[in-house]
Each structure stands twice: as structure tokens, then as C-alpha cells.
CSV table of C-alpha atoms in Angstrom, one decimal:
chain,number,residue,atom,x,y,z
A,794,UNK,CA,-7.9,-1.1,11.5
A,795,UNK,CA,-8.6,-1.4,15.2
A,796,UNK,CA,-9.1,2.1,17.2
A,797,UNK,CA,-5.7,2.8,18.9
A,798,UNK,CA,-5.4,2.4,22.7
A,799,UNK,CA,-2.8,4.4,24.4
A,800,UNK,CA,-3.0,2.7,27.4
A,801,UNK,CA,0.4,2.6,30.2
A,802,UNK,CA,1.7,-0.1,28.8
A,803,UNK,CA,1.8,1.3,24.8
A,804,UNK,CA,2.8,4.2,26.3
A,805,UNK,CA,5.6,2.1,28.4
A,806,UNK,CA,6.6,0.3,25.0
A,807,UNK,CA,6.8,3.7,23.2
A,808,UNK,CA,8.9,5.0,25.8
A,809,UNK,CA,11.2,2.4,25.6
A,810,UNK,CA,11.9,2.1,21.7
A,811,UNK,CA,12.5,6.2,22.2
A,812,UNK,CA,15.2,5.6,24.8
A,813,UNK,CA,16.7,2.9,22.0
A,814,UNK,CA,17.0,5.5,19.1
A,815,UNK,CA,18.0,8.0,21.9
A,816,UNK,CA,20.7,6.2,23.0
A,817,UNK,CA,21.4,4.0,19.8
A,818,UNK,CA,22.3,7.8,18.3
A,819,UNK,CA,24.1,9.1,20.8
A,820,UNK,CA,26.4,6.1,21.0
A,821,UNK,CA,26.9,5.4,17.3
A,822,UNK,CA,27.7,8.9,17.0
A,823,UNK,CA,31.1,8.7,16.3
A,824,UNK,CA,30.4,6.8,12.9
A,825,UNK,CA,28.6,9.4,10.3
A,826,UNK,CA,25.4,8.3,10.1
A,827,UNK,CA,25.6,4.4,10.8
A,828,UNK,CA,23.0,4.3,13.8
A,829,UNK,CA,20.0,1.8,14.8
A,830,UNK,CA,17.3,4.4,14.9
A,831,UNK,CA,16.1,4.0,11.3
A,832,UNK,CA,16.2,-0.1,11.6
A,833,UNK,CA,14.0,0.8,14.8
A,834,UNK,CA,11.6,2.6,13.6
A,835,UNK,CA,10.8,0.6,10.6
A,836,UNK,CA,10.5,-2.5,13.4
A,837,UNK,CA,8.3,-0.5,14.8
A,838,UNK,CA,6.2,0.2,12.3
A,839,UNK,CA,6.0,-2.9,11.0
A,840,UNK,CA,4.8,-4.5,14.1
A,841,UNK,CA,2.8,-1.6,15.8
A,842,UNK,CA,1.4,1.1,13.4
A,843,UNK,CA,2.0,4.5,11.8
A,844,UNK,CA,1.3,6.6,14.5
A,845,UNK,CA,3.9,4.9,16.7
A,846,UNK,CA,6.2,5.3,14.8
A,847,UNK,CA,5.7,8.8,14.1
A,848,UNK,CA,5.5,9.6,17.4
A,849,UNK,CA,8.8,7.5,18.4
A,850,UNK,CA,10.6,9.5,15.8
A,851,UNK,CA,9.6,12.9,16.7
A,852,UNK,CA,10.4,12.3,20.1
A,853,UNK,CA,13.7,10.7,19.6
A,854,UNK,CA,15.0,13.7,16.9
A,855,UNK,CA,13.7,16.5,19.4
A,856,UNK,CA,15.9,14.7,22.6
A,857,UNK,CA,18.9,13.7,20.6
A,858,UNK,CA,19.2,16.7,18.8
A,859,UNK,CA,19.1,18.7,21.9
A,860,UNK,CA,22.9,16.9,22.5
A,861,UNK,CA,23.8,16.1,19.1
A,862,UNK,CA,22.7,19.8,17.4
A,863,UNK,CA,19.4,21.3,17.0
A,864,UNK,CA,18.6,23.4,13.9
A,865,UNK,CA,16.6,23.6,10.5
A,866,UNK,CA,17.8,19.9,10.1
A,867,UNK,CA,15.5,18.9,12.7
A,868,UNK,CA,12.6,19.4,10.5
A,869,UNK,CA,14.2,17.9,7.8
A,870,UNK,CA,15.0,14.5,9.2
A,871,UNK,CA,11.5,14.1,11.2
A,872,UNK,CA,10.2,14.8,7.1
A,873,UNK,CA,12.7,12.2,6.0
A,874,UNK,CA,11.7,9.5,8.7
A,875,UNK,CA,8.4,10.1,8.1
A,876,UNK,CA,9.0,8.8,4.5
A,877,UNK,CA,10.0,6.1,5.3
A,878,UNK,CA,7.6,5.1,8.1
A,879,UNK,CA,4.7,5.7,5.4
A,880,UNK,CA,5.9,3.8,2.8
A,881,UNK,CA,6.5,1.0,5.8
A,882,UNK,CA,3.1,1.2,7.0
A,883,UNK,CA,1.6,1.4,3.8
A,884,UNK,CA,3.7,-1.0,0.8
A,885,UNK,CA,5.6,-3.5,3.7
A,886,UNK,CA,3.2,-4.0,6.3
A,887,UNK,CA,1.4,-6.1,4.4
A,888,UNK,CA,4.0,-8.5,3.0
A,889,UNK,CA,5.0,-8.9,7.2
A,890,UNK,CA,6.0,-11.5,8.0
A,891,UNK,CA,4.8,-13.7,5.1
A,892,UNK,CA,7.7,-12.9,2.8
A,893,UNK,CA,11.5,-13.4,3.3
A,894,UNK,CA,13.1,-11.5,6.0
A,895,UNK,CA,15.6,-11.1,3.4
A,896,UNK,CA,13.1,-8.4,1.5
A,897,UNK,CA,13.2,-6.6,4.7
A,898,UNK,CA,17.1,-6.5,5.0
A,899,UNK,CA,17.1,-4.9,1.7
A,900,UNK,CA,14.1,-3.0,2.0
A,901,UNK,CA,16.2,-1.0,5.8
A,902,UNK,CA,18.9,-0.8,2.8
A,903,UNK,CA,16.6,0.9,0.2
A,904,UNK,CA,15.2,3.0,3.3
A,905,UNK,CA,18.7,4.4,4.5
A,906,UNK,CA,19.5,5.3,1.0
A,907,UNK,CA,15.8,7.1,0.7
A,908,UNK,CA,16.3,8.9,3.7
A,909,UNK,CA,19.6,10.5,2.6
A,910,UNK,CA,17.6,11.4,-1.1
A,911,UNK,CA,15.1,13.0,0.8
A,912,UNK,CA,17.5,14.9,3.4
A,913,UNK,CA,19.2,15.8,-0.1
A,914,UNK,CA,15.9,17.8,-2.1
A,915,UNK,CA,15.5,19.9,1.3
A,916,UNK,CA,18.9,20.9,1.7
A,917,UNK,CA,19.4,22.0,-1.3
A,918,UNK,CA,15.7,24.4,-1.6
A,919,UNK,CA,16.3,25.2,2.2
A,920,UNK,CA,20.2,26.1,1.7
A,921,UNK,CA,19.5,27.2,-2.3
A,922,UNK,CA,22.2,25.2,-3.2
A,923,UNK,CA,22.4,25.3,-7.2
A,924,UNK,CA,23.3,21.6,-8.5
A,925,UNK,CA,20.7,18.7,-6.9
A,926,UNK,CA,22.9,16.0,-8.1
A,927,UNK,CA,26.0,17.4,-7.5
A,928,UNK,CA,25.1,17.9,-4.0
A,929,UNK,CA,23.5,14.4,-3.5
A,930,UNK,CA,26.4,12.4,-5.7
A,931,UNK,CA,28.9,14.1,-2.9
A,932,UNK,CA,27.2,12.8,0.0
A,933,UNK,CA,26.1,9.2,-1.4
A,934,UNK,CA,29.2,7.6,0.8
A,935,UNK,CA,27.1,9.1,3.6
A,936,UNK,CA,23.8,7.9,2.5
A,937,UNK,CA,25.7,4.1,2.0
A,938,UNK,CA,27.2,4.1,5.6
A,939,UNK,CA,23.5,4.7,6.5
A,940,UNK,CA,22.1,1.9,4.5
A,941,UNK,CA,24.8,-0.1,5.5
A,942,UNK,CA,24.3,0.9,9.3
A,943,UNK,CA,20.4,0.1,8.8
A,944,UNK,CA,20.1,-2.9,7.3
A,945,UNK,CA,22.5,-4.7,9.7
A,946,UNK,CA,21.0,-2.9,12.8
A,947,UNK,CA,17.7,-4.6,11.5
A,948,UNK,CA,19.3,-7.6,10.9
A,949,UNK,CA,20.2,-7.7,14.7
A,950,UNK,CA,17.1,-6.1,16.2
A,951,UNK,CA,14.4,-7.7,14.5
A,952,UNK,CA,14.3,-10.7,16.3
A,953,UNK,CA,15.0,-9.3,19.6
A,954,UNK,CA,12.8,-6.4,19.1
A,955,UNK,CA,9.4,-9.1,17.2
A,956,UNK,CA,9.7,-11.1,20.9
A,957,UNK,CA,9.4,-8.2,22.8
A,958,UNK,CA,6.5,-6.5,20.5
A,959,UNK,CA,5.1,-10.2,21.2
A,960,UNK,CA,4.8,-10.0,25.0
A,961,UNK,CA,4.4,-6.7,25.2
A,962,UNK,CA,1.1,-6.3,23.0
């Protein structure tokens, strides 16, 4: 892997894509947890690297929760999205962009439903909450209306967001 420059215009880029989950959150807001920052940041990862992502993540949890709520869940999500921006990096970036953009669509799906399974194991050790799958099976509408949200928003940004990866880079 080529050394990582961080030069003004990654930087620039990196702003950017933090300013889209920022305000992709705060908008979608009103719809439990159907917003376009997941579908971003696997984009992102898939066309940039790891770190990016990582970084685009904590940034974007840290400024949105300051409106939307910050707490214990903070932590929790930043582990969650950090999941799923390994397991981009590591098992899809490879098969980009030589397979079906189709795998990818369902992959964002897989990913949103991930998420909420991983969100689910920390609540329930962080809030000692006594039945795992009764608390996950509860909130599995949630966890759809996420993998829903993220496989359409990647749907839609992936070919706006490949160009402008493209130019920028």
C-alpha cells in the first residue's frame, strides 16, 4: 500500500465527505435511522482507504452528536462504524469495482443490518440488559429502515460520489 499523503487537497476531500454525513444526518433525522452516512462511508472506503474513513466517521459522530445527543452511544456507533469500515477495507475492496455493483447494493444492506447487531451486543453489556435477542429482535424494524436507508443512499451516491473521488485524487 502506498504511504498516505495528507496533503490540502485529501484533507479538502475529507472535509467534504464529513460535511455530507454531517448534514446527510441532520437532515434525514426525522426518519429513525434511514440516513446516507453509512452508504458514505463505505464509498469512501472503498475508494480511498481505512484511515479515511475512520477519520470521516469519528469526525462526523463527534459534530452531529453534539446537535443530535451526545452520550455513551457515541462510543458505541464510532465501534459499530468501525466494523463495517474494516470489513470494507479488508473483504470488499478488493472485489472493487470488478464485481457487480449489485454485490455492493447488498453488501450497504448486509452493513446497515451489521451495524445495528453490533450497536445491539454493547447496549445490552453497557446498559446490563438481560435477554440479547430479545433486545435485538425488538429493534430489528430499526436495524431494516437502516439497511433499507443504506443500500439506496449507496445506490444514489456511488456514482456521483466514484466521479468526484476520480478528479479529486
Amino acid at each position: 500500500m502506498a504511504k498516505q499523503r495528507f496533503d490540502a487537497k485529501r484533507v479538502a476531500l475529507l472535509s467534504l465527505l464529513t460535511a455530507m454525513c454531517y448534514v446527510g444526518r441532520i437532515i434525514f433525522q426525522f426518519l429513525p435511522n434511514v440516513q446516507p452516512m453509512t452508504a458514505i462511508l463505505i464509498i469512501l472506503t472503498l475508494h480511498l482507504s481505512i484511515v479515511d474513513g475512520l477519520i470521516v466517521a469519528s469526525l462526523s459522530l463527534v459534530l452531529s452528536n453534539f446537535l443530535l445527543g451526545m452520550g455513551p452511544w457515541t462510543f458505541m456507533q464510532l465501534a459499530s462504524f468501525s466494523v463495517l469500515i474494516l470489513l470494507t477495507g479488508i473483504v470488499m475492496k478488493p472485489l472493487y469495482p470488478q464485481h457487480s455493483r449489485w454485490i455492493f447494493v447488498i453488501f450497504s444492506f448486509l452493513s446497515g443490518m451489521l451495524y445495528g447487531f453490533v450497536i445491539s451486543l454493547m447496549n445490552v453489556q453497557f446498559y446490563g440488559i438481560a435477554s440479547f435477542w430479545g433486545y435485538y429482535f425488538y429493534g430489528l424494524p430499526f436495524d431494516f429502515a437502516h439497511a433499507l436507508g443504506t443500500a439506496g443512499f449507496y445506490l444514489l451516491l456511488e456514482p456521483v460520489l466514484a466521479k468526484l473521488f476520480k478528479k479529486a485524487l
